[in-house]
Amino acid sequence: MEETKKVMLSGIKPTGDLTLGSYLGAIKNWAERAEQFDCYYFMADLHALTTRNNPADLRRRTLEQLAQYVACGLDPEKNTLFIQSHVPAHAELGWVLNCYTMFGELSRMTQFKDKSRKNADNVNGGLFTYPSLMAADILLYQPDYVPVGDDQKQHVELTRDIAQRFNNLYSDTFKIPEPYIPKIGARVMDLQDPLSKMSKSDDVGTGRVCLMDKPEDIARKFKRAVTDSETGERCVRYAPEEKPGVANLMQIYAACTGRSFDAIEDEFAGHGYGDFKTAVGEAVIETLRPIREEASRIMKDKGYLETLCKNGAEKASYIANKTLRKVYKKVGLVPAVR
Ligand code: TYM
């Protein structure tokens, strides 16, 4: 008899073009797991509405993200890939969980504080209750693990608290998921400001590298990457406190080449930062080249993209609706007659 696989689920907001951070911190790790786990990955387009987007850009990015998922190695036959808004159960369970999430908990979320500072003119209700929708995204599929970068760990922890609270009130309903943080690539930092994460939503600049960037642009961005102050020792050594820029480049190089920090230090002993930055740029170019080419090809195949969306939403809805019906029943909603 076939053993049931453990379940994994994760999502990315299509609020900006996917970056090297999204790839090394998230998708690369997902692609390696399809044999071992039953995997669900989605474009979190409902979450994207918490900040203002140009509607045409949002539509393009959502489909482009789907194409990039496949180009990054997520086989749609082996993984369930779908667009969040195509599965209405997300919004429906999101509402229910809003009623089981405390104001104080939501107020403590670092991302909420951060985003409210950055979007001071648009601190909307959705931004505040974002974590209960994220909890719904997760809990609908009863996953064992939620692979995310460091910055989303707090939201997954809150999801666990919400699930536990609900289970205590109404008996076991949700599986309690674990965050799954990669050791390398968990936090890829901005090349110009190595104390901030490389973000897909912030202004375009030379600090972030996008999956669809041209090789010459990638090379230029790495050449200009900040290393450390001119006065310090100019050698490649892993010291995140003292040399955050160098540490970030070492993380990126390690993630792209599979080399250890010790091996990287040996490789560049006696070299200046220039050689090191060029090598990191080249490693990134070669890592991203096949992804860019394949994603561009898929984007041109509208029929294939539509089939992907349809099949993914069907598979996801089947599981999500089962959980939603259970929840509605437990909280006392009258079942709809269909
Ligand atoms: P988002 O869209 O900001 O980021 C998607 C994933 O990429 C990781 N990530 C990074 N990892 C390393 N270095 C970086 N510079 C970097 N930038 C982004 C993030 O940690 C994340 O794992 N709320 C989520 C989307 C979401 C979701 C979910 C995730 C909605 N529902 C349910 C998991 C489960 C978000 O905004 O991620």
XYZ file of N, CA and C and ligand atoms in Angstrom, residues 9-15 18-27 30 42 44 47 65 84 90 111 115 130 133-135 137-138 146-153 155-156 182 185-190 196-201, ligand 1:
202
model
N 2.917 23.377 1.673
C 2.200 24.439 0.960
C 2.925 25.767 1.129
N 2.952 26.558 0.059
C 3.489 27.910 0.195
C 2.967 28.804 -0.930
N 3.153 30.109 -0.756
C 2.679 31.045 -1.773
C 3.561 32.279 -1.838
N 3.416 32.997 -2.940
C 4.163 34.250 -3.137
C 3.180 35.287 -3.670
N 3.279 36.508 -3.157
C 2.410 37.601 -3.627
C 2.923 38.132 -4.964
N 2.068 38.265 -5.959
C 2.561 38.826 -7.232
C 2.596 40.360 -7.217
N 3.282 40.927 -6.229
C 3.320 42.391 -6.115
C 4.523 43.003 -6.804
N 9.475 38.543 -9.583
C 10.176 37.643 -8.665
C 11.673 37.935 -8.689
N 12.281 37.847 -7.519
C 13.699 38.184 -7.402
C 14.525 36.939 -7.084
N 15.823 37.186 -7.051
C 16.748 36.135 -6.635
C 16.397 35.680 -5.213
N 15.898 36.614 -4.392
C 15.484 36.265 -3.016
C 14.308 35.303 -3.035
N 13.317 35.571 -3.891
C 12.172 34.663 -3.959
C 12.635 33.279 -4.423
N 13.611 33.275 -5.333
C 14.061 31.985 -5.873
C 14.893 31.215 -4.834
N 15.954 31.865 -4.321
C 16.840 31.125 -3.405
C 16.171 30.871 -2.055
N 15.327 31.838 -1.623
C 14.682 31.693 -0.307
C 13.459 30.799 -0.363
N 12.883 30.625 -1.541
C 11.630 29.880 -1.588
C 11.627 28.838 -2.712
N 11.410 29.271 -3.959
C 11.045 28.322 -5.020
C 12.075 27.211 -5.255
N 11.459 24.504 -3.017
C 10.199 23.798 -3.279
C 10.388 22.743 -4.360
N 0.906 28.485 -4.619
C -0.061 29.377 -5.269
C 0.472 30.791 -5.409
N -0.365 34.397 -4.502
C -1.223 35.003 -3.482
C -1.750 36.344 -3.991
N -3.719 38.595 -1.533
C -2.817 39.329 -0.627
C -2.229 40.559 -1.309
N 4.256 34.756 -12.911
C 4.733 34.013 -11.749
C 4.443 32.514 -11.915
N -4.628 31.950 -6.138
C -5.417 31.998 -4.886
C -6.874 32.402 -5.135
N -10.455 30.303 0.044
C -9.447 31.089 0.779
C -10.100 32.303 1.439
N 5.566 42.535 10.020
C 5.320 42.950 8.637
C 4.260 44.053 8.575
N 5.033 47.511 6.896
C 4.294 47.956 5.709
C 3.482 49.209 5.998
N -4.264 40.651 7.144
C -3.499 39.808 6.210
C -3.146 38.442 6.825
N -5.894 35.777 6.654
C -6.071 35.207 5.310
C -4.931 34.222 5.035
N -3.745 34.586 5.476
C -2.605 33.680 5.278
C -2.817 32.381 6.064
N -3.399 32.506 7.261
C -3.692 31.298 8.053
C -4.688 30.425 7.294
N -5.110 30.319 4.006
C -4.390 29.720 2.866
C -3.737 28.415 3.297
N -3.151 28.485 4.468
C -2.373 27.336 4.939
C -3.304 26.223 5.438
N 5.302 24.402 6.038
C 5.109 25.604 5.222
C 6.500 26.200 4.965
N 7.084 25.934 3.786
C 8.399 26.504 3.511
C 8.306 28.003 3.234
N 8.996 28.791 4.010
C 9.000 30.254 3.835
C 10.382 30.792 4.183
N 10.650 32.023 3.776
C 11.859 32.711 4.208
C 11.623 33.210 5.638
N 12.721 33.635 6.233
C 12.719 34.138 7.614
C 11.600 35.120 7.947
N 11.347 36.042 6.991
C 10.430 37.150 7.253
C 8.980 36.692 7.435
N 8.632 35.473 6.989
C 7.242 35.014 7.097
C 7.025 34.074 8.279
N 8.097 33.831 9.034
C 8.020 32.853 10.128
C 6.973 33.273 11.163
N 4.273 34.918 10.764
C 2.906 34.655 10.294
C 2.558 33.170 10.434
N 3.532 32.319 10.190
C 3.246 30.875 10.309
C 3.049 30.532 11.796
N 14.747 27.455 5.004
C 16.009 26.926 4.464
C 17.201 27.509 5.218
N 20.073 30.926 2.077
C 19.137 31.609 1.177
C 17.867 32.056 1.881
N 17.791 31.816 3.236
C 16.573 32.181 3.960
C 16.350 33.685 3.909
N 17.410 34.440 3.762
C 17.274 35.888 3.736
C 18.320 36.461 2.789
N 17.923 36.641 1.556
C 18.829 37.252 0.584
C 18.640 38.756 0.734
N 19.746 39.476 0.933
C 19.643 40.894 1.229
C 19.844 41.725 -0.042
N 19.400 42.978 0.060
C 19.532 43.930 -1.036
C 21.027 44.170 -1.318
N 18.748 45.307 4.575
C 17.328 45.099 4.233
C 17.213 43.934 3.278
N 16.063 43.212 3.391
C 15.942 42.042 2.504
C 15.699 42.487 1.060
N 16.152 41.668 0.122
C 15.909 41.964 -1.289
C 14.414 41.783 -1.522
N 13.733 42.870 -1.862
C 12.287 42.803 -1.914
C 11.788 42.998 -3.333
N 10.748 42.237 -3.707
C 10.224 42.397 -5.063
C 9.311 43.597 -5.154
N 8.836 44.098 -4.008
C 7.852 45.176 -4.070
C 8.476 46.573 -4.017
P 6.298 37.175 -0.223
O 5.518 37.232 -1.473
O 6.744 38.446 0.389
O 7.552 36.244 -0.402
C 7.416 34.911 -0.906
C 8.417 33.966 -0.256
O 9.733 34.354 -0.562
C 10.460 34.561 0.634
N 11.362 35.708 0.397
C 12.657 35.698 0.623
N 13.457 34.757 1.094
C 14.747 35.068 1.207
N 15.256 36.273 0.918
C 14.486 37.257 0.445
N 15.010 38.438 0.147
C 13.109 36.994 0.279
N 12.073 37.728 -0.156
C 11.004 36.930 -0.081
C 9.390 34.880 1.685
O 9.794 34.573 2.983
C 8.288 33.977 1.272
O 8.473 32.662 1.742
N 2.652 36.376 2.992
C 3.519 35.737 2.027
C 2.751 35.055 0.906
C 1.764 34.069 1.414
C 2.054 32.794 1.938
C 0.780 32.243 2.298
C 3.236 32.093 2.166
C 0.422 34.255 1.433
N -0.150 33.145 1.967
C 0.685 30.976 2.854
C 3.109 30.809 2.726
C 1.866 30.280 3.080
C 4.374 36.811 1.408
O 4.054 37.959 1.385
O 5.491 36.335 0.840
